[in-house]
mmCIF file of C-alpha atoms and ligand atoms in Angstrom:
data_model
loop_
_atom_site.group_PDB
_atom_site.id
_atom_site.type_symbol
_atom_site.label_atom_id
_atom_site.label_comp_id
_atom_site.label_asym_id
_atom_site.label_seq_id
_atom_site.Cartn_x
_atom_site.Cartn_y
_atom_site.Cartn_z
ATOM 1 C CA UNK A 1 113.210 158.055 -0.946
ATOM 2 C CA UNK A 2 116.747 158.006 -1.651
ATOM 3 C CA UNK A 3 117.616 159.711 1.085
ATOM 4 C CA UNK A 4 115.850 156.695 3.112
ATOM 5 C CA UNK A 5 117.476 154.678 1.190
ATOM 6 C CA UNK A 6 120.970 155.890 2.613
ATOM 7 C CA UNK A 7 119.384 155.234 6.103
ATOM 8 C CA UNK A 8 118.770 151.169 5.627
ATOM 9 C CA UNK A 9 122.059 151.331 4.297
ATOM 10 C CA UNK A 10 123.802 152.852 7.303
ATOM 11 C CA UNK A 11 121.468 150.013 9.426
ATOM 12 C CA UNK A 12 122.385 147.403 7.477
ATOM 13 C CA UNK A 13 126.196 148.082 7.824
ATOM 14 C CA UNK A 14 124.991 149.206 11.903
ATOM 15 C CA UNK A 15 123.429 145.096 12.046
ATOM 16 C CA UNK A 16 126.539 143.143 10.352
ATOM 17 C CA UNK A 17 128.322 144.517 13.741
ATOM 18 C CA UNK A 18 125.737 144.671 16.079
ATOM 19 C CA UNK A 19 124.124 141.349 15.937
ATOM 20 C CA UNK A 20 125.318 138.419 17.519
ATOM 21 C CA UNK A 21 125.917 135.383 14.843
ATOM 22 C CA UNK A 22 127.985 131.756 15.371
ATOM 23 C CA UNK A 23 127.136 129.826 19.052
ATOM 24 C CA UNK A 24 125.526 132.837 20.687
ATOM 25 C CA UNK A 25 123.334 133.816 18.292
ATOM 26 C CA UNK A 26 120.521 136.662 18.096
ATOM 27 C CA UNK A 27 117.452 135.637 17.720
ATOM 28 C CA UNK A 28 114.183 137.753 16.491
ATOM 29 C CA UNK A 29 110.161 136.813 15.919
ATOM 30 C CA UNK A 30 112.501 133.031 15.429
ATOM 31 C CA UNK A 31 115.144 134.183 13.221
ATOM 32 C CA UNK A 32 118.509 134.552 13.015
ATOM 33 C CA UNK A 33 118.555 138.364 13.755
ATOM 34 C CA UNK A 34 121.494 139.228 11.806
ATOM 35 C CA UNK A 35 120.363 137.730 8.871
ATOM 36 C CA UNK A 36 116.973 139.009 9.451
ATOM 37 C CA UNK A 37 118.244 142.803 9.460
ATOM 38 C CA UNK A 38 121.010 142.815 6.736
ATOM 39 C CA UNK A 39 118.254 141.528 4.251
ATOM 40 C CA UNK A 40 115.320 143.655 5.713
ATOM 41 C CA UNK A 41 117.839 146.486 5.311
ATOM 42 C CA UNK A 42 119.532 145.632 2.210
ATOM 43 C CA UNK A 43 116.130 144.904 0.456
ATOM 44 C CA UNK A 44 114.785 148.032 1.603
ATOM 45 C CA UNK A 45 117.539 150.349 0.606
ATOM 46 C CA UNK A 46 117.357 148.729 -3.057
ATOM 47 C CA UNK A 47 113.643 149.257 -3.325
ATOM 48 C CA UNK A 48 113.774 152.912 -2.041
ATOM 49 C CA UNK A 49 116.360 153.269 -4.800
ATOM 50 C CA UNK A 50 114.206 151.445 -7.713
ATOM 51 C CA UNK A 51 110.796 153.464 -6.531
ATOM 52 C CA UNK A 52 112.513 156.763 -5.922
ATOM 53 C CA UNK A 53 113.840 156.483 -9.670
ATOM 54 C CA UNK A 54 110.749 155.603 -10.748
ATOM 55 C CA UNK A 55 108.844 158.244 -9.338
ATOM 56 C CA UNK A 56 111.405 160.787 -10.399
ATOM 57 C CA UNK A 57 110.728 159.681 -14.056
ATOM 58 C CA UNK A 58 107.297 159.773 -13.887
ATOM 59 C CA UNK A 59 106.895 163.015 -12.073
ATOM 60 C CA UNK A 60 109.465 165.104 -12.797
ATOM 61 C CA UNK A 61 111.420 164.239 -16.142
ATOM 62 C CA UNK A 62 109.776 166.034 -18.913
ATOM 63 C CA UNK A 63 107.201 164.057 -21.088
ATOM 64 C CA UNK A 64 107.719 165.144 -24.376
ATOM 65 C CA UNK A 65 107.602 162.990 -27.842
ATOM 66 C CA UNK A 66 111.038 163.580 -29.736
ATOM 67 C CA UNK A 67 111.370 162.144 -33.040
ATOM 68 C CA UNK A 68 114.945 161.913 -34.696
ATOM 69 C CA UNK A 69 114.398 162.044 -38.554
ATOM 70 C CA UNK A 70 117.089 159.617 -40.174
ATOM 71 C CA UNK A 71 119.207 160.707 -43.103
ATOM 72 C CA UNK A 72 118.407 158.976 -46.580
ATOM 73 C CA UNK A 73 119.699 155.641 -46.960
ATOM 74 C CA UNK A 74 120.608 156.639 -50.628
ATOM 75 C CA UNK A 75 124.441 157.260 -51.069
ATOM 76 C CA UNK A 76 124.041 160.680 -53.429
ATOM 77 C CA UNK A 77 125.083 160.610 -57.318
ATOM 78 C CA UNK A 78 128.744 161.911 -56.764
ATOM 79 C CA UNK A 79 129.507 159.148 -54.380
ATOM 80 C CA UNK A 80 127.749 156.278 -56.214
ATOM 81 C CA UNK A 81 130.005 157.430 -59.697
ATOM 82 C CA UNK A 82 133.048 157.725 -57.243
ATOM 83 C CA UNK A 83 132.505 154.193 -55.977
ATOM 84 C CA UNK A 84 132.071 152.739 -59.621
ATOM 85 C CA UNK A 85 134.898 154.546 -60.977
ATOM 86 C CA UNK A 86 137.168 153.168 -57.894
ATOM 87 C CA UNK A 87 135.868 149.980 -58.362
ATOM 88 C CA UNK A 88 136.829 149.789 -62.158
ATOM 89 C CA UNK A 89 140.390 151.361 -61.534
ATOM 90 C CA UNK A 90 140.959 148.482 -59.355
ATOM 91 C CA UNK A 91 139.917 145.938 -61.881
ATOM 92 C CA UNK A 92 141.985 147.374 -64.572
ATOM 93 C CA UNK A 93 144.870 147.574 -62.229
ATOM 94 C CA UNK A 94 144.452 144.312 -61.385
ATOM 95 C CA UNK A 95 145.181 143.768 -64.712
ATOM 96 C CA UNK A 96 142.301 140.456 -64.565
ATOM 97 C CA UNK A 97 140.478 141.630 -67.451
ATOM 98 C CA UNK A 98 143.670 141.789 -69.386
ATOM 99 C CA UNK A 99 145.194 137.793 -68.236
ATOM 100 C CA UNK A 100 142.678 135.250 -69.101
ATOM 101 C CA UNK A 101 145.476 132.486 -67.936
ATOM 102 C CA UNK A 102 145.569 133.497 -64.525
ATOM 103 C CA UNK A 103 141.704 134.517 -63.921
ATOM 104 C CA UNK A 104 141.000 131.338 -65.190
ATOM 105 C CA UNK A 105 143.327 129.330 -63.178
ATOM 106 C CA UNK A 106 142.126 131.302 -59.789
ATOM 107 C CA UNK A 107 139.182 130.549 -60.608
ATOM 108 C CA UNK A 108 139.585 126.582 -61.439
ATOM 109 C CA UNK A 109 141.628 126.750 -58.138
ATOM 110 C CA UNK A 110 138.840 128.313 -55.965
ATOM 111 C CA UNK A 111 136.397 125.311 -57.644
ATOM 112 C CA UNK A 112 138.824 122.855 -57.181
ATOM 113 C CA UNK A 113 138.424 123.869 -53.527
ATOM 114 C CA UNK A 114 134.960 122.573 -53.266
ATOM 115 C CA UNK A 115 136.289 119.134 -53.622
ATOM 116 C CA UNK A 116 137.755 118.036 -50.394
ATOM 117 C CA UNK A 117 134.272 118.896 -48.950
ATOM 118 C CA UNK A 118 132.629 116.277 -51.400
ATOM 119 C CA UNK A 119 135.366 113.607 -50.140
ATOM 120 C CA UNK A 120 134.728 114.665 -46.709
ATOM 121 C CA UNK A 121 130.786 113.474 -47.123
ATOM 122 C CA UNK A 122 132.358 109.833 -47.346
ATOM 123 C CA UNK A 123 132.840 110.344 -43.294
ATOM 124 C CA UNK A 124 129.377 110.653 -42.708
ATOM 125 C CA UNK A 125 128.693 107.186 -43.982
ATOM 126 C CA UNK A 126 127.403 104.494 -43.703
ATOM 127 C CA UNK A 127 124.166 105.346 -43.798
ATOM 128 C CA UNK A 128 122.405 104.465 -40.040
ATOM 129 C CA UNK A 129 120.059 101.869 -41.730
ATOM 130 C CA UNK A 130 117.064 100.419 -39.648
ATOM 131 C CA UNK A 131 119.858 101.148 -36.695
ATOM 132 C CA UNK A 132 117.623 104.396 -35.225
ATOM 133 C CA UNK A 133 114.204 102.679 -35.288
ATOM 134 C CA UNK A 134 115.311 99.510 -32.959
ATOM 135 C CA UNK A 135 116.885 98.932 -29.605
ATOM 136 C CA UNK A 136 118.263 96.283 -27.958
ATOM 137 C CA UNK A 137 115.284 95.373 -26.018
ATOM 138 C CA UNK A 138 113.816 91.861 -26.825
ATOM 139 C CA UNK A 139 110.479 89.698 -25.697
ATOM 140 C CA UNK A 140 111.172 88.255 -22.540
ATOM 141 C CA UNK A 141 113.980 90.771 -21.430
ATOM 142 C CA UNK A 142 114.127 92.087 -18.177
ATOM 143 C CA UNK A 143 113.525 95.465 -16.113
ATOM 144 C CA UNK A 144 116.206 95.910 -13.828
ATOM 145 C CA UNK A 145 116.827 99.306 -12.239
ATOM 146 C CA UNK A 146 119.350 101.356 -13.791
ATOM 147 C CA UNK A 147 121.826 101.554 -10.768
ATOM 148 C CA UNK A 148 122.191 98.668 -9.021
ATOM 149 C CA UNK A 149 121.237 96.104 -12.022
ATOM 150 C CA UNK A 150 118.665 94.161 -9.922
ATOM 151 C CA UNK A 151 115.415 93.252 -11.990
ATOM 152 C CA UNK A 152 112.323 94.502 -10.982
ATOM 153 C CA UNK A 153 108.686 92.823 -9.757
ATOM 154 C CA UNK A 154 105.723 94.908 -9.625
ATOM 155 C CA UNK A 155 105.980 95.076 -5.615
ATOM 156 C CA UNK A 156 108.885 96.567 -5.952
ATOM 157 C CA UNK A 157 107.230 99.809 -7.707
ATOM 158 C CA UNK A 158 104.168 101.686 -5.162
ATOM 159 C CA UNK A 159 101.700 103.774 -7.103
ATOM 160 C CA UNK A 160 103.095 107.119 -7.912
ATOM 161 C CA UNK A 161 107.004 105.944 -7.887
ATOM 162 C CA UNK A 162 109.037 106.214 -10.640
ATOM 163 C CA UNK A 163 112.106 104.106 -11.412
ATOM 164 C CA UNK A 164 114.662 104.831 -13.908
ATOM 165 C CA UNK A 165 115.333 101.115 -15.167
ATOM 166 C CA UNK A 166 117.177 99.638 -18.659
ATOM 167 C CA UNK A 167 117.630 96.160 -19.912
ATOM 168 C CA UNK A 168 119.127 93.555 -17.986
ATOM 169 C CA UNK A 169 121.121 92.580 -20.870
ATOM 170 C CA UNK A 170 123.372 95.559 -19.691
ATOM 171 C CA UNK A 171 124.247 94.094 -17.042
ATOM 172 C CA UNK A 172 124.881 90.659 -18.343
ATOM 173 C CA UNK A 173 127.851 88.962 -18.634
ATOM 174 C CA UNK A 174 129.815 86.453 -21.522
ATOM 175 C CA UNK A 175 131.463 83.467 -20.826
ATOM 176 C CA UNK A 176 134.547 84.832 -20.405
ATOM 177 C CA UNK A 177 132.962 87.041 -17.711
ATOM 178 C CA UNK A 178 133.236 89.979 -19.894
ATOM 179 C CA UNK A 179 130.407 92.430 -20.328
ATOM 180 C CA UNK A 180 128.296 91.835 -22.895
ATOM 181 C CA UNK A 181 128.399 95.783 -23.772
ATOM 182 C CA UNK A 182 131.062 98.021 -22.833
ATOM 183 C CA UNK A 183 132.696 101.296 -24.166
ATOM 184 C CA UNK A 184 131.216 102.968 -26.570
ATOM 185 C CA UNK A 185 128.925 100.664 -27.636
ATOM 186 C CA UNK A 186 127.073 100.500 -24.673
ATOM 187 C CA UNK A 187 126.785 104.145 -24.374
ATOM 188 C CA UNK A 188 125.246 104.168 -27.567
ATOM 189 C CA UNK A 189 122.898 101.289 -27.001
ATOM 190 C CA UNK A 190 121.849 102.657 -23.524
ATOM 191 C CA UNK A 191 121.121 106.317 -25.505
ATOM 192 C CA UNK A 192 118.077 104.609 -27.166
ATOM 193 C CA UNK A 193 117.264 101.546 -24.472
ATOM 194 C CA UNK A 194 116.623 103.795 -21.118
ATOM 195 C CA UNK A 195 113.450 103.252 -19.911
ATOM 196 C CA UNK A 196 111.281 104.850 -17.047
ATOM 197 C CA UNK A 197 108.964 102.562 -14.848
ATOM 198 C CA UNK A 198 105.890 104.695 -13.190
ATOM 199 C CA UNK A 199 102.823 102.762 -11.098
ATOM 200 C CA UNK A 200 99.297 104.822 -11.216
ATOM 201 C CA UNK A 201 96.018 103.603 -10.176
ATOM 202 C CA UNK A 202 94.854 101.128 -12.911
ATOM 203 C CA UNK A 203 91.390 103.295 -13.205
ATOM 204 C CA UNK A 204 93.280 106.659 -13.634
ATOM 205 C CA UNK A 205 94.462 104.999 -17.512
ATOM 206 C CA UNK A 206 93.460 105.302 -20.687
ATOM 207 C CA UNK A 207 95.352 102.742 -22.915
ATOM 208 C CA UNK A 208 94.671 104.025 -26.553
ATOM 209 C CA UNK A 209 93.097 100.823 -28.255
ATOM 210 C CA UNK A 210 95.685 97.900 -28.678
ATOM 211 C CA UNK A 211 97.343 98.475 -25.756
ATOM 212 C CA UNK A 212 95.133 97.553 -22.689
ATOM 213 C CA UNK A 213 97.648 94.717 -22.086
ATOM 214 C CA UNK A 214 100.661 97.079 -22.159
ATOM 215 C CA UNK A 215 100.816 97.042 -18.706
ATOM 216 C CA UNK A 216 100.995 95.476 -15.138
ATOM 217 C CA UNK A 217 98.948 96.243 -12.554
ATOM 218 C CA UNK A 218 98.557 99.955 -13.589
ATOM 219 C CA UNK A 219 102.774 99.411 -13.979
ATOM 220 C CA UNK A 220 103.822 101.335 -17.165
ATOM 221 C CA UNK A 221 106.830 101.684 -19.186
ATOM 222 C CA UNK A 222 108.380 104.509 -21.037
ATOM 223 C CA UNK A 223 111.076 105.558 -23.381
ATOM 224 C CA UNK A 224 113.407 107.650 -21.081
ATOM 225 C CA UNK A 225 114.498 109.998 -24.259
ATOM 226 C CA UNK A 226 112.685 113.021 -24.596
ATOM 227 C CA UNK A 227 110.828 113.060 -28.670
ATOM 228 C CA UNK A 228 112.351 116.635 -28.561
ATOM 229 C CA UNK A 229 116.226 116.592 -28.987
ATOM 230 C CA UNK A 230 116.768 113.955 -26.926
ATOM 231 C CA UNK A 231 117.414 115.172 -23.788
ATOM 232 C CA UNK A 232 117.059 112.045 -20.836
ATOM 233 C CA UNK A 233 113.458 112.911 -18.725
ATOM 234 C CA UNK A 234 112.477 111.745 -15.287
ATOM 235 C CA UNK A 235 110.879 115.075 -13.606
ATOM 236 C CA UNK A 236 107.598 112.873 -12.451
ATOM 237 C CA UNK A 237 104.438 114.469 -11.394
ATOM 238 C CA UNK A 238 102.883 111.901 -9.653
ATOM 239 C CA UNK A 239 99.431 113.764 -8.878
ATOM 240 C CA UNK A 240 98.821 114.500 -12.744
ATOM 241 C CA UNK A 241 100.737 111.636 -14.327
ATOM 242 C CA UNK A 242 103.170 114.225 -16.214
ATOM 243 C CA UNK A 243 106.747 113.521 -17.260
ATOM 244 C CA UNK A 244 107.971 116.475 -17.415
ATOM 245 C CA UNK A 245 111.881 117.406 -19.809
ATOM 246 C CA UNK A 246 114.105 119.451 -17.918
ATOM 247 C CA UNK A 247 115.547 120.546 -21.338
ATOM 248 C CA UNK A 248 112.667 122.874 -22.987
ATOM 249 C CA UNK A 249 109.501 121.698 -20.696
ATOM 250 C CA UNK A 250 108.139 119.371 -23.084
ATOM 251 C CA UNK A 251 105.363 117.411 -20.856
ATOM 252 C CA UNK A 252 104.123 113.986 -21.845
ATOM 253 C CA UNK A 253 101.153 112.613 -19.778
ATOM 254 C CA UNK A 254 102.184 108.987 -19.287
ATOM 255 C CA UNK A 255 98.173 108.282 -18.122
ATOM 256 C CA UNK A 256 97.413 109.159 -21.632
ATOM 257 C CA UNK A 257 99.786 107.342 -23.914
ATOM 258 C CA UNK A 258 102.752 109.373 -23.230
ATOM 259 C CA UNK A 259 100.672 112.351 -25.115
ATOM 260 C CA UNK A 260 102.114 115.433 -25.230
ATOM 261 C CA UNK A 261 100.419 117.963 -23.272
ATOM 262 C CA UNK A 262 102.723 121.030 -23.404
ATOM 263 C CA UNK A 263 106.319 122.135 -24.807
ATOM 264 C CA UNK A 264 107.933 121.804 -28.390
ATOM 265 C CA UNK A 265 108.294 117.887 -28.671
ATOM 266 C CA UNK A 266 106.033 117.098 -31.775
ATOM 267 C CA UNK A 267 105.096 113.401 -30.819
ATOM 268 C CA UNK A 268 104.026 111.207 -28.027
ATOM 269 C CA UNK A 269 106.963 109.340 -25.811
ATOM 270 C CA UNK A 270 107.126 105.718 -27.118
ATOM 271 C CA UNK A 271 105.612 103.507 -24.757
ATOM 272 C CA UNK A 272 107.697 99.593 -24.234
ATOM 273 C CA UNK A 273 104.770 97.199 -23.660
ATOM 274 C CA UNK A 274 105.485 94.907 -20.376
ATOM 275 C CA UNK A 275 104.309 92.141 -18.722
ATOM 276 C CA UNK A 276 105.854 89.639 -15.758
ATOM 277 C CA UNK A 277 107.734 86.537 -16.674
ATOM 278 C CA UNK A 278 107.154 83.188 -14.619
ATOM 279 C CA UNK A 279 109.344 84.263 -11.942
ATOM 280 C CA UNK A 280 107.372 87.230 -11.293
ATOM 281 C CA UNK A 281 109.470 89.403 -13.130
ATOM 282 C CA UNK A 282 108.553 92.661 -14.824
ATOM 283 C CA UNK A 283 109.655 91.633 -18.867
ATOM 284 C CA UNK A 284 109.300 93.424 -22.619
ATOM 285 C CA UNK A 285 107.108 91.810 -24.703
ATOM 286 C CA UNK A 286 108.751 93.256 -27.166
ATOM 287 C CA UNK A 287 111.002 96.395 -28.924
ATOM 288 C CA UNK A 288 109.654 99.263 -28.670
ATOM 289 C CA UNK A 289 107.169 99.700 -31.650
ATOM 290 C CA UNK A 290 108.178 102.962 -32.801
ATOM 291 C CA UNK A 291 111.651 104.791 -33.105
ATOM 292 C CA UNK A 292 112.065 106.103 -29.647
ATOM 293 C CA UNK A 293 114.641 109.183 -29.510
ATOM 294 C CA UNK A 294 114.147 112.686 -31.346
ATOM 295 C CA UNK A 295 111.549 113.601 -34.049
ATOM 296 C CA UNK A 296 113.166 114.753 -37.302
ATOM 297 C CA UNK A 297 111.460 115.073 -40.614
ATOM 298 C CA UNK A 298 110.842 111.358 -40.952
ATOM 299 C CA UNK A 299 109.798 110.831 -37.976
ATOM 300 C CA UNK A 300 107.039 114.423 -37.323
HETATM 301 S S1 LIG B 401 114.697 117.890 -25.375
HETATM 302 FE FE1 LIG B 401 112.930 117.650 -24.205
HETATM 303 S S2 LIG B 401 111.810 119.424 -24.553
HETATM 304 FE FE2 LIG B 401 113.548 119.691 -25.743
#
């Protein structure tokens, strides 16, 4: 086998040369020939390698059991009373035993160093508040997609799409033609506010009870934050309804609630109930209803 192996070798150096690549190219069974070879070749020449060492291993290396008995983990006597008396030497040359002032101060030093941490705990503060269970989305506020800022009707959405949307209030301008959020504020509030818009067939959902009016026209809406860590999700399935994280595969089934079918996330993607204002508009109807964003211990 290996010595095969040396022969795809010598053919795959024999095709770089021999075949024919750029405007006049070779052409075999409808492939570029060149390419064709070197990885017939190469591929061949590797496996002849693999299954020759293989076989020698199995065949020909001898099969006996060894076992390696381990010395004892136990230091013996004579070491252990070396150690100790080392050990003590050191502390009586140290002379600690023998200067209560300075052991003491070392040691009210070394405590004292635990202080700056304790001050440091001031910049973790303040304390988030009710800030991680709302967004910014309000009753009556828009869907507009999430790159060009134009709000969304339900004809703009076919069954099986989805769109990656966020308030219109993002978008939205002061009087001073400012935007309303910028910097790092709107980073923040987008973290929690992006949104995923998918269209099913109405009959393939099962709204859990309270929420048959959560939708439009089998139009649904979804936290775009994985209940993970956090990681943004928009991998759509569209033939089994599954939003699927890129990060560690959690899958939510968005015909089901946003249930979690598979993956580490330990609770259901939080659902933002819609309907269409009088323009025709896709709208909120409200916040969210539950913290959207990663589970911690509060949260499950
Ligand atoms: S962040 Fe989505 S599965 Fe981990």
């Amino acid at each position: 086998m290996f010595g095969l192996s040396t022969v795809f070798t010598v053919l795959f150096v024999f095709s770089y040369f021999f075949f024919d690549i750029g405007e006049d190219l070779d052409v075999v069974l409808g492939f570029n020939a060149s390419n064709l070879f070197l990885g017939i070749c190469l591929g061949m020449a590797l496996l002849l390698i693999g299954a020759g060492a293989v076989q020698w291993s199995r065949k020909l290396m001898a099969d006996a059991e060894i076992v390696e008995m381990r010395h004892p983990a136990r230091s013996s006597d004579a070491d252990r009373e070396e150690t100790v008396g080392k050990l003590n030497t050191g502390i009586e040359e140290s002379g600690i035993g023998r200067r209560p002032l300075i052991r003491n101060s070392l040691l009210g030093a070394l405590g004292a160093l635990g202080l700056p941490a304790v001050v440091l705990l001031r910049d973790l503060g303040p304390l988030p508040g009710d800030k991680l269970e709302q967004t910014v989305w309000r009753r009556g506020m828009r869907l507009v997609n999430d790159i060009s800022g134009m709000p969304l009707t339900p004809s703009d959405i076919e069954i099986g799409q989805l769109v990656n949307g966020e308030p219109a209030v993002f978008f939205a301008e002061g009087p001073d033609g400012e935007k309303l959020y910028h910097g790092a504020e709107l980073l923040q509030a987008k973290a929690k506010a992006a949104i995923v818009i998918v269209r099913m067939d109405p009959t393939e959902i099962t709204p859990a009870p309270g929420r048959e009016n959560w939708g439009v026209d089998g139009i649904l809406c979804y936290s775009k934050i994985c209940t993970h860590v956090g990681c943004p999700i928009s991998l759509w399935e569209q033939q089994t309804h599954n939003l699927l994280c890129p990060c560690h595969q959690s899958t939510f089934d968005l015909a089901d609630n946003g249930r979690v079918v598979f993956g580490p996330a330990a609770r259901a993607v939080p659902q933002l109930p819609i309907t269409v204002d009088e323009q025709g508009y896709l709208v909120a109807q409200s916040d969210f209803l539950e913290p959207v964003g990663p589970s911690y211990w509060e949260r499950g």
